[in-house]
Short mmCIF file of C-alpha atoms in Angstrom, two decimals:
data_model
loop_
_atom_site.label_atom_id
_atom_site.label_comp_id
_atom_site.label_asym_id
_atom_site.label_seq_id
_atom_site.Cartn_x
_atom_site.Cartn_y
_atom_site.Cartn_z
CA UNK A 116 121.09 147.54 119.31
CA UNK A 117 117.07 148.47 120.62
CA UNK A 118 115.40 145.80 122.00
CA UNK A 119 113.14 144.87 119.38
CA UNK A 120 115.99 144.76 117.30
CA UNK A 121 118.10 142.42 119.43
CA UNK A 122 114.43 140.37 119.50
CA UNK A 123 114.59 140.23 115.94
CA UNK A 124 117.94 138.97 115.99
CA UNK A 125 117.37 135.98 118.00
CA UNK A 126 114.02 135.27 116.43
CA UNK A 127 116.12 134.66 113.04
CA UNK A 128 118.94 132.89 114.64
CA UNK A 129 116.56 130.44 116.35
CA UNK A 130 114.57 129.77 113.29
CA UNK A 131 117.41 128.57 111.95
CA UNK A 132 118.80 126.39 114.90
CA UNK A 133 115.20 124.43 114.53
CA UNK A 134 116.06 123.99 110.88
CA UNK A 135 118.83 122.28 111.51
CA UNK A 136 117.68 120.22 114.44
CA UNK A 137 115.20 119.10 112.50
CA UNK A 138 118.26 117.13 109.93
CA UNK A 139 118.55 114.89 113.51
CA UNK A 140 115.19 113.36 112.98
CA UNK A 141 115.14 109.50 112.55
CA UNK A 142 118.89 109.49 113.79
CA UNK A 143 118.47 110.51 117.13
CA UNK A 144 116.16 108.90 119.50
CA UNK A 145 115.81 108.38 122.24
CA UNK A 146 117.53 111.55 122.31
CA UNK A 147 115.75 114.78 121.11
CA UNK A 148 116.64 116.82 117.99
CA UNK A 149 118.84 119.98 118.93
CA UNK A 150 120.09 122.44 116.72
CA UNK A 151 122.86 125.05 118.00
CA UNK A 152 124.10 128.36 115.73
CA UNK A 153 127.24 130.14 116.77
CA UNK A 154 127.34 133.73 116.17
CA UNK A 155 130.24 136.74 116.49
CA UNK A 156 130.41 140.18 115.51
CA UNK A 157 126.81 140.17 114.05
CA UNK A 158 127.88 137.01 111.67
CA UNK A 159 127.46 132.98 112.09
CA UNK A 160 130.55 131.97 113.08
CA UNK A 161 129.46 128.14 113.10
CA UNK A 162 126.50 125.53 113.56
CA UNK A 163 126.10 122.34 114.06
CA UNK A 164 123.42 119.67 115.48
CA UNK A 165 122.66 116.37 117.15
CA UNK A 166 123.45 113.96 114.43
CA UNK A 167 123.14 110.65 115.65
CA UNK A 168 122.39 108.96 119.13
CA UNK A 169 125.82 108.64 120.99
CA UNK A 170 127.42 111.15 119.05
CA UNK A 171 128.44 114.68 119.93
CA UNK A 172 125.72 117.44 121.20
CA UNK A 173 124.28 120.30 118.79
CA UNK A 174 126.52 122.83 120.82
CA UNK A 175 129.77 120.87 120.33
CA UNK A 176 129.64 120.37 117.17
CA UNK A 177 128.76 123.91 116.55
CA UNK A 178 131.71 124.83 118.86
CA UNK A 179 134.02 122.24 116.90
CA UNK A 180 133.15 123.75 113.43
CA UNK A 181 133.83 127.50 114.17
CA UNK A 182 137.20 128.26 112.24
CA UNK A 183 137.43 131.44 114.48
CA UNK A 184 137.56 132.25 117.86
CA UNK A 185 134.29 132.17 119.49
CA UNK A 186 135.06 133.83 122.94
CA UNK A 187 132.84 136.57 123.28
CA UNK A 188 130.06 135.59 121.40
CA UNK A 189 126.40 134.16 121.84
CA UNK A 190 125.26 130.46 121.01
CA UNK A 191 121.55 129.99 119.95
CA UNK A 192 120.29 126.26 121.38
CA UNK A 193 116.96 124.93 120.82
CA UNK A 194 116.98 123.03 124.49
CA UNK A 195 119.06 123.38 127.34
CA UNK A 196 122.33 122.54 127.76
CA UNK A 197 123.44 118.90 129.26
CA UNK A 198 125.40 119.62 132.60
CA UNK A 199 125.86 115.99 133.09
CA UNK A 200 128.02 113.03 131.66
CA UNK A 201 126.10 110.64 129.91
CA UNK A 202 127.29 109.13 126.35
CA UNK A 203 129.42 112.47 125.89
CA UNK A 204 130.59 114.93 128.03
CA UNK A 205 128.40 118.04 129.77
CA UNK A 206 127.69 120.97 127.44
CA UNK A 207 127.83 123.42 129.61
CA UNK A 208 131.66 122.71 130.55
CA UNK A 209 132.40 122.97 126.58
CA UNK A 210 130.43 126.44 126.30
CA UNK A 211 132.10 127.66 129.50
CA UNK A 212 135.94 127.05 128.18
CA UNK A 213 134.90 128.72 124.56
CA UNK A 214 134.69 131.48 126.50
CA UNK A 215 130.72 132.01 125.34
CA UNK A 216 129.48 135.16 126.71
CA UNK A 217 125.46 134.72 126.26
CA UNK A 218 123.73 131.60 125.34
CA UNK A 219 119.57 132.01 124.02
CA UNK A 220 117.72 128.66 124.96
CA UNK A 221 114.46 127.95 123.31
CA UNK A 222 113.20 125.91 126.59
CA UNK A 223 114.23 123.92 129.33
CA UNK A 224 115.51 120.62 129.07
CA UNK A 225 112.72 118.41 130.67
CA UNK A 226 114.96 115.48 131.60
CA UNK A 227 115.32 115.95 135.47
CA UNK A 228 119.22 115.28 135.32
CA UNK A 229 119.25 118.31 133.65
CA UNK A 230 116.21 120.47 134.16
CA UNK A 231 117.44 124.66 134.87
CA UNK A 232 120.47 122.94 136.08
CA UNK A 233 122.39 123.20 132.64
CA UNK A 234 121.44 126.95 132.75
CA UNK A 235 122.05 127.95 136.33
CA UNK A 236 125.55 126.45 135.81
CA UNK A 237 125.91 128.86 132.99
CA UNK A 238 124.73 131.54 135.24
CA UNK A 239 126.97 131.00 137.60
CA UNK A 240 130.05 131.15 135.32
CA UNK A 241 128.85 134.70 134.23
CA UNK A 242 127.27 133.33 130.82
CA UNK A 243 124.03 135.71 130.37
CA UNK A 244 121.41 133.35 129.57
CA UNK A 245 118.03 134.11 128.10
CA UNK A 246 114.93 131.51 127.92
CA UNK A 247 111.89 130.90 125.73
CA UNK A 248 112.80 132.38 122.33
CA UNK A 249 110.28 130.40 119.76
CA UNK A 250 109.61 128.22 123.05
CA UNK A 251 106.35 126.73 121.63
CA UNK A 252 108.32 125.77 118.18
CA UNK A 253 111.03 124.01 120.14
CA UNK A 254 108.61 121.83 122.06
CA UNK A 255 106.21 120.61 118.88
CA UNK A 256 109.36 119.70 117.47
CA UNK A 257 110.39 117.27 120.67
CA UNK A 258 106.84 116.01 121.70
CA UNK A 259 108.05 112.40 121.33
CA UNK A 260 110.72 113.01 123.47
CA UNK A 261 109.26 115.40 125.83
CA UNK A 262 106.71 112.48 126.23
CA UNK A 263 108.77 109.63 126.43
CA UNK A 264 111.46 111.09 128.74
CA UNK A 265 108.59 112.43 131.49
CA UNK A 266 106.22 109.39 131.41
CA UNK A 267 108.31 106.67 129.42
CA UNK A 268 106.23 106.24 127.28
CA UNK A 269 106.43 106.69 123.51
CA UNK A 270 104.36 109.33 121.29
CA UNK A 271 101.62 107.95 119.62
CA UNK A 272 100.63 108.25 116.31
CA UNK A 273 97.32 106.69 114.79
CA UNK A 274 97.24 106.88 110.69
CA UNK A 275 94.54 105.64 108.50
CA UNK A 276 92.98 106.14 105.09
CA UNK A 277 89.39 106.63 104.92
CA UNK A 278 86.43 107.57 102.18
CA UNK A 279 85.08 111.21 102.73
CA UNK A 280 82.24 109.57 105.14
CA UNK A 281 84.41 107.53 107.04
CA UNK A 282 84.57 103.83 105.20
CA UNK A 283 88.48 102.75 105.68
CA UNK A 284 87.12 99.12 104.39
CA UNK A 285 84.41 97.45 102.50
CA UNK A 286 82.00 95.08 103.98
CA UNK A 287 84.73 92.25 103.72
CA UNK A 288 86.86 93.84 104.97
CA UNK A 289 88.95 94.91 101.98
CA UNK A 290 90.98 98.05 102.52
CA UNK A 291 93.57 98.00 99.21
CA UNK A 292 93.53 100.82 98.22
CA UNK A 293 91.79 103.96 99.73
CA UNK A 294 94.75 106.45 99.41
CA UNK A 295 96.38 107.55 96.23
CA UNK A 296 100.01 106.18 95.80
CA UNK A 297 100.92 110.03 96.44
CA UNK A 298 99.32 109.18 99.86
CA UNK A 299 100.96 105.38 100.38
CA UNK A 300 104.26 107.00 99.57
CA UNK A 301 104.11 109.69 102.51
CA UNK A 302 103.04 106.68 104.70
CA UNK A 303 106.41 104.86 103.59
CA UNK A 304 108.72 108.01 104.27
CA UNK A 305 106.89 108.64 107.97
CA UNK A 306 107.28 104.38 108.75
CA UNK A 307 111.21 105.14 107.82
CA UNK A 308 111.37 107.85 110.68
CA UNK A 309 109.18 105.59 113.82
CA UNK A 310 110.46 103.36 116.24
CA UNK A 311 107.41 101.02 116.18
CA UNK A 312 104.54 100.32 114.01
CA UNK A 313 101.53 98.73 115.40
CA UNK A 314 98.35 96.85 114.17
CA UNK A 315 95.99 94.67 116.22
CA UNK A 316 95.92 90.63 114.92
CA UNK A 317 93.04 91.44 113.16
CA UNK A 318 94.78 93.74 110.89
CA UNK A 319 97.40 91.28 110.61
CA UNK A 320 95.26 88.38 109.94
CA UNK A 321 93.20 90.30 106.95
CA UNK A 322 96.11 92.09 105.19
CA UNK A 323 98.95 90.02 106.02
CA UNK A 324 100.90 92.97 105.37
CA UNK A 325 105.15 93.47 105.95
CA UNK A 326 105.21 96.78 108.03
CA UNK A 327 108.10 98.32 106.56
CA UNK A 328 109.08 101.04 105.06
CA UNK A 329 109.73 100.89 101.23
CA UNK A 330 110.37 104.71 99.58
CA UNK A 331 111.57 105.52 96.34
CA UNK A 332 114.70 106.48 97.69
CA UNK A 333 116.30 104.79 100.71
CA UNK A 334 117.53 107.89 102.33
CA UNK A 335 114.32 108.55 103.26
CA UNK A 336 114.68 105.16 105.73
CA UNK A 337 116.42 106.53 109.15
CA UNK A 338 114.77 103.74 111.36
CA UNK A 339 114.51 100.33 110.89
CA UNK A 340 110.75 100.51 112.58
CA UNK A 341 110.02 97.25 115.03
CA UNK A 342 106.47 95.71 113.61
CA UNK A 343 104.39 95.47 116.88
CA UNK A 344 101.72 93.12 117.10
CA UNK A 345 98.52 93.31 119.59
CA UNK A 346 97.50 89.61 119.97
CA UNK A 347 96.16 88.70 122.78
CA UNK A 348 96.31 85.14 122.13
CA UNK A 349 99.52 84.46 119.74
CA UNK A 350 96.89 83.75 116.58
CA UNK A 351 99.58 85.39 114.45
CA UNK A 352 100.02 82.51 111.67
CA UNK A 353 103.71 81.34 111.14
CA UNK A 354 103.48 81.85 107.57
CA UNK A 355 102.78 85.11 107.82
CA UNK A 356 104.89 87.97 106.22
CA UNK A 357 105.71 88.85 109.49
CA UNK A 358 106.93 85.96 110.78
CA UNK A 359 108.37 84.68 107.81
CA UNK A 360 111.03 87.76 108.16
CA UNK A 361 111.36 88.12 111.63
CA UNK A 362 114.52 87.23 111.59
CA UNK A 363 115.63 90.23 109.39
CA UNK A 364 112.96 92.95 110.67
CA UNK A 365 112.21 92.84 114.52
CA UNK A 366 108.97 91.86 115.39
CA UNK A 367 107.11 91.88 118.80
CA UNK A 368 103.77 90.46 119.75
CA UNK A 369 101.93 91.08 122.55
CA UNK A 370 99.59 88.77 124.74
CA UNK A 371 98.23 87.79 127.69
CA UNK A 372 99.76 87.00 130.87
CA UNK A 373 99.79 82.99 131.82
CA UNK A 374 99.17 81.71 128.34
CA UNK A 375 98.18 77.83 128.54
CA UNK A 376 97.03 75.38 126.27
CA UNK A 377 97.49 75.66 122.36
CA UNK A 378 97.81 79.87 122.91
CA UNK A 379 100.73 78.59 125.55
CA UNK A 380 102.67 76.78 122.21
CA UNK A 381 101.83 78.95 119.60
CA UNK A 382 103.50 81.51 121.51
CA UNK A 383 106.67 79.42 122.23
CA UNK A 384 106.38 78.41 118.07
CA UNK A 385 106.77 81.84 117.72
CA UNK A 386 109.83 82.66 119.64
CA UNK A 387 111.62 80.09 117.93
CA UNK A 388 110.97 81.59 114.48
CA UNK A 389 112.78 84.61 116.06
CA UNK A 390 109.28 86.71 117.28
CA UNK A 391 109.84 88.44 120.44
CA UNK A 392 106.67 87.82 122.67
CA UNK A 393 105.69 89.95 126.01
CA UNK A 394 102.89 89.03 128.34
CA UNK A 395 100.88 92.06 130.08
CA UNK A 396 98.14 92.37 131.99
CA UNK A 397 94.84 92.59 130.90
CA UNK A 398 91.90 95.38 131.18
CA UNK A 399 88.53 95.16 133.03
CA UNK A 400 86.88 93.86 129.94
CA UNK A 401 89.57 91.23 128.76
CA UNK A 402 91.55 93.35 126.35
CA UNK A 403 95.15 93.86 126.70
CA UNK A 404 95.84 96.64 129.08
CA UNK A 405 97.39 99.25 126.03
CA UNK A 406 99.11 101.36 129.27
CA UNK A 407 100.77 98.52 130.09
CA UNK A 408 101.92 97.83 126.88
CA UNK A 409 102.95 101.49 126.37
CA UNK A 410 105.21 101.07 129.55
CA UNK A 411 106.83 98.30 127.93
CA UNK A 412 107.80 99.67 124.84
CA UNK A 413 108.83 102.78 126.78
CA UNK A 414 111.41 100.61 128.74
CA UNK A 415 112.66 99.52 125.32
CA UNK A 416 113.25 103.26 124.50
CA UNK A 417 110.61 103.32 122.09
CA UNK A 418 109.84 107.28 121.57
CA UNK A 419 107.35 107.00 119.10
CA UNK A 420 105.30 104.55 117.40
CA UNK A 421 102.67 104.84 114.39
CA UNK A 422 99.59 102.82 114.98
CA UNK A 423 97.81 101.73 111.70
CA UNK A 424 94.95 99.91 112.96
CA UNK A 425 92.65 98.37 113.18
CA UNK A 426 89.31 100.07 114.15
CA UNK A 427 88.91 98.46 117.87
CA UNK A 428 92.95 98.96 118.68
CA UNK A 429 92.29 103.11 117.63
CA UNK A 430 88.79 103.34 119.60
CA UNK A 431 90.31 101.54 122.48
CA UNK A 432 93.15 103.38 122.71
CA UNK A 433 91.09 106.99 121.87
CA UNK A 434 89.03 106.57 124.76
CA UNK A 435 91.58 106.05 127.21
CA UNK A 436 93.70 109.11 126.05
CA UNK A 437 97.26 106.89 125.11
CA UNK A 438 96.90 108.78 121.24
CA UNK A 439 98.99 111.97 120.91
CA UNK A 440 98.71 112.99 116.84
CA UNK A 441 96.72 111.49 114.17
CA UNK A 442 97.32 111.31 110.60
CA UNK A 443 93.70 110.95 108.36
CA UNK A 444 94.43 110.15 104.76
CA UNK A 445 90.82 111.35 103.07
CA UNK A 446 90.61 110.08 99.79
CA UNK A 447 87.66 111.36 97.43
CA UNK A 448 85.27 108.78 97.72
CA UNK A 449 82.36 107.23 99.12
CA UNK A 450 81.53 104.27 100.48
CA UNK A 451 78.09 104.58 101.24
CA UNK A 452 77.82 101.19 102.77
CA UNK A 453 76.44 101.04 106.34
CA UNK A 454 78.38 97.69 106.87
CA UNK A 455 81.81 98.98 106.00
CA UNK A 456 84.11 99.33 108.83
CA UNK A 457 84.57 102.93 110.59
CA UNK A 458 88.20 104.07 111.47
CA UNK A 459 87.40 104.30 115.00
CA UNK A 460 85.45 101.91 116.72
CA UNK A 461 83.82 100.60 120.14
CA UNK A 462 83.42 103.88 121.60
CA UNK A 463 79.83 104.04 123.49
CA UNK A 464 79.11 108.33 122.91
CA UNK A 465 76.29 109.26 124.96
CA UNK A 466 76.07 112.98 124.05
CA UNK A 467 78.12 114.94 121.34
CA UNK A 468 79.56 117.20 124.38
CA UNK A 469 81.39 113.75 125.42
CA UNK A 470 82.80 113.52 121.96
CA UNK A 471 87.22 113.54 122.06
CA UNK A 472 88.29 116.59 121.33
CA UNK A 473 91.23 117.45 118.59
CA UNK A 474 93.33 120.22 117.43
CA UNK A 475 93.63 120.42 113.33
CA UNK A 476 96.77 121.63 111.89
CA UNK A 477 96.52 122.99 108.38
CA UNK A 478 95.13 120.21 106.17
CA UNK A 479 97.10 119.15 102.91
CA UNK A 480 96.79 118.29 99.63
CA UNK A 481 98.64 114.63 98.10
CA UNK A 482 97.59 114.17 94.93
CA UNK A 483 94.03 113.63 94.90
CA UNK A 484 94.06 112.87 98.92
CA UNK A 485 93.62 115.28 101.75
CA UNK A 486 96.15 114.42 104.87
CA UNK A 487 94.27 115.79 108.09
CA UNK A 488 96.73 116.11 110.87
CA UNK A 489 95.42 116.69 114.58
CA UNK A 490 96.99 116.34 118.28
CA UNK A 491 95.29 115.72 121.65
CA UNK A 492 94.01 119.03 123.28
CA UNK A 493 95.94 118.17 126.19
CA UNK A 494 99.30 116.96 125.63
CA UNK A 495 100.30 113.26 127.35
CA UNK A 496 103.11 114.47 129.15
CA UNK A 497 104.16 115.58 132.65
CA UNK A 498 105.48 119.28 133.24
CA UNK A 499 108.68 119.08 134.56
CA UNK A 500 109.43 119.80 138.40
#
């Protein structure tokens, strides 16, 4: 086989161990998605990928499934091989006793337990190992991991609906509804796949909304997303929605440190109706400190969280770089009314040149509504040692 025809090979091999890391979405984290396909004598012998946290690796379960012998043949991985015992055993001991005789990575694993360690183990057992087929592909499909595992912190996604120039409320503050139901029903199936969803009090206190994910179909719920709260001063009302089921969904508020006073008890009312509250620090202009609070959700494993508003949470959080991907719901309409409320707000922009810069994927159409998806130019993650 030529070159470009062995390139070919593993080009279509790999496409299809994304595909099927992609299944592990929702049922995963904090782990990342892997996919692994086992092939033999030009022919899939098996495949197999991450199904659930705590559960057995893409490459075992590929390695599991195979009815024949696989000794001798190549395994296509989307990330490097674990070499070290966490929940399950090292990979690279399983490929090694199958008797593997090449392995094709996508990329590196960028956990440093395991970082070119997983492949120079393979070296050394005589496994040829190539790196960085449909690289690029492999990491857009793990950002929130890649993210959370090198700064622990999650991935951040901000989603709103808006008018075509920009209203995402009227004057009142009325927001129900911008988006088409086409468009509410995406937002349901991406809530059922988060970690976290977060709104500032604000939000909380005008739409007294629930938070949770409610599909057509409940296979589309793989999370049960924790509502996060950004209240600086426990004003979240105890008959709220989201107190009122607490108990059932988990809830979290943030607030200031050293609460006194009437903040001091509405915060301890709140624990008792089963609210978990955490005290950061604050910023230079009296705000809650969002890096802090990013930390914090990162020690709770949190790999990503969807942040639905409101205005001065996304503008706060824009200008200090903690957003990683944005979801803009554009519905065809105008508002027209210079007292409606922007999406983003509290930025001071002294020049257009100063203005954040995005990346656009391709836009798309639901129903009437245009979803414009975008990422940070520079990704909020640390390359790997």
């Amino acid at each position: 086989m030529s070159v470009s025809e062995q390139s070919a090979v593993d080009l279509r091999y790999m496409r299809l161990a994304l595909r099927l890391a992609q299944r592990g979405q929702g049922f995963v984290e904090p782990n990342p998605m892997v996919g692994a396909v086992l092939v033999g004598n030009a022919a899939i012998i098996a495949q197999g990928w991450h199904q659930r946290f705590g559960g057995p690796h893409a490459e075992i379960n590929a390695i599991n499934a195979a009815e024949v012998s696989p000794r001798g043949g190549t395994l296509y991985v989307t990330l490097e091989p674990c070499c070290h015992t966490g929940k399950t055993g090292p990979c690279t001991q399983a490929i090694i006793a199958a008797g593997l005789k090449r392995v094709v990575v996508a990329m590196r694993d960028p956990n440093a337990l395991v970082c070119g360690r997983g492949i120079a183990q393979l070296r050394r057992a005589g496994i040829r190992v190539d790196v960085g087929v449909l690289e690029s592909q492999a990491r857009q499909l793990n950002r929130p991991f890649i993210k959370w595992i090198t700064t622990r912190q999650p991935y951040v996604i901000a989603k709103w609906a808006q008018t075509l120039d920009g209203g995402i409320a009227d004057r009142y503050g009325k927001s129900q509804w911008i988006s088409s139901p086409e468009s509410r029903k995406r937002v349901h199936h991406i809530r059922g796949h988060v970690d976290g969803i977060m709104v500032a009090i604000g939000t909380a206190l005008a739409d007294d909304p629930m938070l949770t994910a409610r599909p057509r179909k409940k296979t589309d719920i793989r999370r049960t997303a924790t509502r996060i709260i950004i209240d600086s001063h426990c004003r979240l009302p105890l008959n709220s929605r989201l107190v009122l089921t607490a108990t059932n969904v988990p809830t979290l508020v943030f607030h200031r440190m050293s609460l006194t006073g009437a903040a001091l008890l509405r915060m301890k009312k709140l624990t008792q109706h089963g609210v978990a509250c955490i005290g950061v620090r604050a910023d230079k202009n009296g705000n809650l400190d969002m890096a802090a609070v990013l930390t914090e959700l990162g020690k709770r494993n949190f790999t990503n969280i969807l942040v639905e508003g409101g205005p001065t949470l996304l503008g706060s959080m824009l200008k200090n770089e903690l957003i990683d991907e944005g979801l803009v719901f554009i519905a065809p309409k105008i508002a027209g009314d210079q007292s409606a409320r922007h999406a983003v707000e509290g930025i001071v922009l002294q020049s257009i040149s100063k203005a954040t810069m995005l990346e656009f994927a391709q836009p798309e159409r639901i129903g009437p509504d245009i979803l414009l998806r975008w990422q940070a130019v520079t990704p909020r993650e640390k390359k790997p040692r």
